[in-house]
Amino acid sequence: MTAASTDQLSPGSQFDVARYLAEARRLTLDEIGRYLPAERRHTGGLYDLMMDYPLRPAKALRPALCIASSLAVGGHLDGVLPSAAALELFHNAFLLHDDVEDGSEKRRHEPTLHKLHGVPMAVNVGDGMLALALDPLLDNVGALGLGAALRILRVFARMARESAEGQMLELHWIRARKWDVRDAEYLRMVHKKTGWYSFITPTLVGAIAGSAGGALREALARFALLLGIAFQIQDDVLSIAGAEADVGKDALGDLWEGKYTLILLHALRTVPPAERDEALRILALERGPRAADDGAEGRPAKQEADVQWLAALVRGRDGQSLRYALRIAVEHARRARHLLDTRLESLPGSVHKQFLAALVDYVIERAN
Amino acid sequence: MTAASTDQLSPGSQFDVARYLAEARRLTLDEIGRYLPAERRHTGGLYDLMMDYPLRPAKALRPALCIASSLAVGGHLDGVLPSAAALELFHNAFLLHDDVEDGSEKRRHEPTLHKLHGVPMAVNVGDGMLALALDPLLDNVGALGLGAALRILRVFARMARESAEGQMLELHWIRARKWDVRDAEYLRMVHKKTGWYSFITPTLVGAIAGSAGGALREALARFALLLGIAFQIQDDVLSIAGAEADVGKDALGDLWEGKYTLILLHALRTVPPAERDEALRILALERGPRAADDGAEGRPAKQEADVQWLAALVRGRDGQSLRYALRIAVEHARRARHLLDTRLESLPGSVHKQFLAALVDYVIERAN
């Protein structure tokens, strides 16, 4: 790591997660810029639109995790930035496609790209970003050598597969109206989705770019998974607990979509049978009221009152289900911290290791 | 090439393009099957849905081009089949996403996947197929060596970029209502889209898998481009000329979408000013009547009568514009054949070279 990069990623006296995130984000955006072609005639504005989502305010947790993991194991900033850029391009491409798929109106407080430029352009910009993400990953051959470059490509391929499998698993449950999902089944789904996509892949790719050995890579991937599960559960808690106050975003979106959360599963297990039956009746309804062209025409859809009733149910009984979920999130965070103190204890002290440690509290304590 | 594979891809006495296509398709589907995991618990049916589109009747021109190109330069079937499988997975993933994007009802005479299973599943199955396509391309390292495997990956990345650029170029023209597009500009767009996507990439990847040298690769890519341009123009001619009889598919879809074709551009250049003005008025309208959620709400849309008027215009004057386009298609096919007789003359005689030669007539003479 160069003196310049140490300075760029140095913390204040108390660890400032937001500052580390912001600096990692800036470095990653600069790196993405290096992969955009200088000559843009006859490209219809493709490359300008590619930068729209990445330049909107965002935490950019994935590239920060990737950079921290790599530098914590002794890697060089130059060796990891291409992979961080690929992760960020990949993620923003998926956001573009998700927004089209869900018919979302806003992304990061601004209109979604398909609202601004139409569905065909938005889908196509996403496809272009996925293509562009391959360039830094192929350039890794020169910077990191063949073995590491291929290993990183395989992690990306596996991540895309695991996410698709996890997503199908959840869609399959929704379609089959399977609501007797056990916590272990739910956690396996989260492992595949949030786990692989947002935590394991950035961390593992960073570790590979930093030439970490097998045991260290495995410990970091495990740390990332535990962190990811804690993050996802806290996300679900914020979505339910925060929705009353936060009218700016899709309030109670998880309940409209019938998304699986530990909170909802716990409530379904523990409320009286009559309330459970009513909840299952509502969950069997289509998303509504603004269902897209998803083959759901004509089928009965959820109404505002249905979703509010569900929200009251999962928040009710003194927040018992919310507290249950939060307890499991904290337990996973605790195990992540324990890993830092045991299998990852040998990592030398650095701001990057400090960032990883600070993230354990951050995922639980963050307010958004 | 083994005796078995020779037999599998052998022609009858007169060259049977359909038979070669069918055999190449079968080999490619078998190869895709090898990349599907045997263990499919906890995957929500992802891998079964991945095979839906590939198993529907289709020409499967791309894998056939790839295989023929590779075997024509002396490659082995085993060395090219992984790349052919990747091409077919990639293409079917894009069909899935295109169908969602366009709100299409039918694909290959059956309901589109999102009509059968909803938009989220369809998008997700496509994402899974893109991920799966990486596996054979990474396995190429073992089968073909590092250099060829990386070169093939770079061709895929470039193809995805070129297609996205070409698509943006066209969408940009549509949005800017730019209808004074010169033939050369149109052909550059087709070069990026159909050219790179359906012809150059399969042929070039096949040539690399078959260890062709640089000059041979370049000649084959040039051949593929010429073939692709002829194919695209003939596609446009069939769409306009055949639409009256063929009520089974989206009749006159190109005109509804305001898609750029040589036929339409020629008509706009050559009809009287009053008719040109009326055509431009119609082309400025939104697609209609079944516009998706594309930010076009409230803007005036094309009506059936508008599109019929446009169709009459481009078919009119004794089919002058259709004949003009067809002449350019034939000219490109002629140049492709000339390449076979000159820069590709040194390729030894084989059924695979015969297939490539037969394709030159096929792209012009096919009826669908």
XYZ file of C-alpha atoms in Angstrom, chain A residues 35-37 41-47 49-50 94 97-98 100-105 114-121 123-125 127-128 130-132 134-135 138-139 141 146 150 153-154 156-158 160-161 163-169 171-172 175 188 192 292-295 297, chain B residues 35-37 41-47 49-50 94 97-98 100-105 114-121 123-125 127-128 130-132 134-135 138-139 141 146 150 153-154 156-158 160-161 163-169 171-172 175 188 192 292-295 297:
136
model
C -12.680 1.916 -18.121
C -15.003 4.298 -19.926
C -13.873 4.867 -23.510
C -18.971 8.927 -30.991
C -21.601 6.562 -32.338
C -22.489 5.225 -28.899
C -25.754 7.114 -28.398
C -24.804 8.470 -24.973
C -24.397 4.955 -23.521
C -21.429 5.755 -21.290
C -26.021 7.019 -18.717
C -23.852 4.246 -17.250
C -28.616 -4.990 -11.308
C -32.721 -4.043 -14.062
C -34.457 -4.452 -10.691
C -37.491 -1.994 -14.407
C -38.624 -5.377 -13.095
C -40.369 -3.858 -10.067
C -41.677 -0.792 -11.899
C -39.998 1.392 -9.251
C -40.379 5.155 -9.457
C -36.425 3.946 -17.003
C -38.675 6.764 -15.797
C -36.181 9.258 -17.220
C -35.264 7.504 -20.465
C -37.730 4.653 -21.032
C -37.467 0.920 -20.375
C -35.446 -0.057 -23.469
C -32.653 2.442 -22.739
C -32.307 -2.209 -19.738
C -29.684 -1.601 -22.382
C -27.555 0.649 -20.172
C -26.498 -4.681 -20.169
C -23.693 -2.353 -21.207
C -22.438 -5.799 -17.155
C -20.273 -5.976 -20.285
C -18.017 -3.171 -19.094
C -15.780 -7.755 -17.567
C -12.963 -5.479 -18.708
C -9.975 -9.568 -17.570
C -7.289 -6.952 -16.943
C -4.669 -11.228 -15.498
C -3.608 -15.801 -14.168
C -9.470 -16.701 -12.878
C -13.922 -14.495 -12.320
C -15.150 -17.776 -10.859
C -18.290 -13.547 -9.830
C -19.852 -16.409 -11.793
C -20.724 -18.245 -8.594
C -24.445 -14.566 -9.993
C -25.586 -18.197 -9.766
C -28.122 -14.932 -6.197
C -30.293 -16.308 -8.986
C -30.885 -19.494 -6.996
C -31.747 -17.593 -3.825
C -34.087 -15.320 -5.741
C -35.830 -18.306 -7.356
C -36.166 -19.992 -3.998
C -40.158 -16.508 -5.738
C -40.982 -20.196 -5.581
C -45.868 -18.736 -5.699
C -30.070 -20.400 3.598
C -27.461 -17.176 -1.314
C -46.761 -4.544 -13.516
C -47.271 -6.784 -16.525
C -46.502 -9.902 -14.552
C -49.259 -12.243 -15.604
C -54.052 -9.458 -14.275
C -23.238 -27.402 -17.213
C -26.523 -27.751 -15.368
C -25.993 -28.934 -11.797
C -32.461 -28.825 -4.246
C -32.937 -25.314 -2.889
C -32.803 -23.724 -6.323
C -36.534 -23.106 -6.791
C -36.693 -24.727 -10.230
C -34.148 -22.262 -11.689
C -32.401 -24.786 -13.949
C -36.759 -22.818 -16.465
C -33.329 -22.048 -17.971
C -31.175 -11.886 -23.883
C -34.913 -10.007 -21.076
C -36.018 -8.571 -24.436
C -39.888 -8.552 -20.684
C -38.614 -5.217 -21.984
C -40.957 -5.261 -24.997
C -43.902 -6.790 -23.147
C -44.014 -9.522 -25.815
C -46.702 -12.178 -25.591
C -42.824 -13.810 -18.086
C -46.367 -14.530 -19.251
C -46.022 -18.045 -17.845
C -44.164 -17.294 -14.623
C -44.245 -13.535 -14.032
C -41.684 -10.816 -14.705
C -39.456 -11.368 -11.637
C -38.908 -15.059 -12.389
C -35.710 -11.685 -15.396
C -34.055 -13.849 -12.791
C -33.864 -16.929 -15.011
C -29.661 -13.501 -15.049
C -28.975 -17.094 -14.035
C -25.845 -15.215 -18.104
C -24.032 -16.465 -15.005
C -24.102 -20.071 -16.193
C -19.466 -17.955 -17.769
C -18.733 -21.519 -16.641
C -13.835 -20.265 -17.823
C -13.436 -23.980 -18.468
C -8.708 -22.353 -19.956
C -5.002 -19.484 -21.317
C -8.941 -15.069 -22.546
C -13.771 -13.938 -23.065
C -12.641 -10.624 -24.530
C -17.770 -11.884 -25.499
C -17.141 -8.680 -23.538
C -16.677 -6.704 -26.738
C -21.873 -7.176 -25.291
C -20.420 -3.656 -25.506
C -24.503 -4.522 -29.040
C -25.270 -2.097 -26.234
C -23.702 0.737 -28.233
C -25.618 -0.175 -31.376
C -28.849 -0.421 -29.432
C -28.249 2.973 -27.812
C -27.470 4.510 -31.172
C -32.756 4.372 -29.392
C -31.035 7.746 -29.553
C -35.728 9.733 -29.384
C -22.601 0.967 -38.836
C -22.601 -3.202 -33.943
C -45.421 -0.658 -21.505
C -44.350 1.388 -18.509
C -41.809 3.304 -20.526
C -42.390 6.871 -19.485
C -47.882 7.781 -20.723
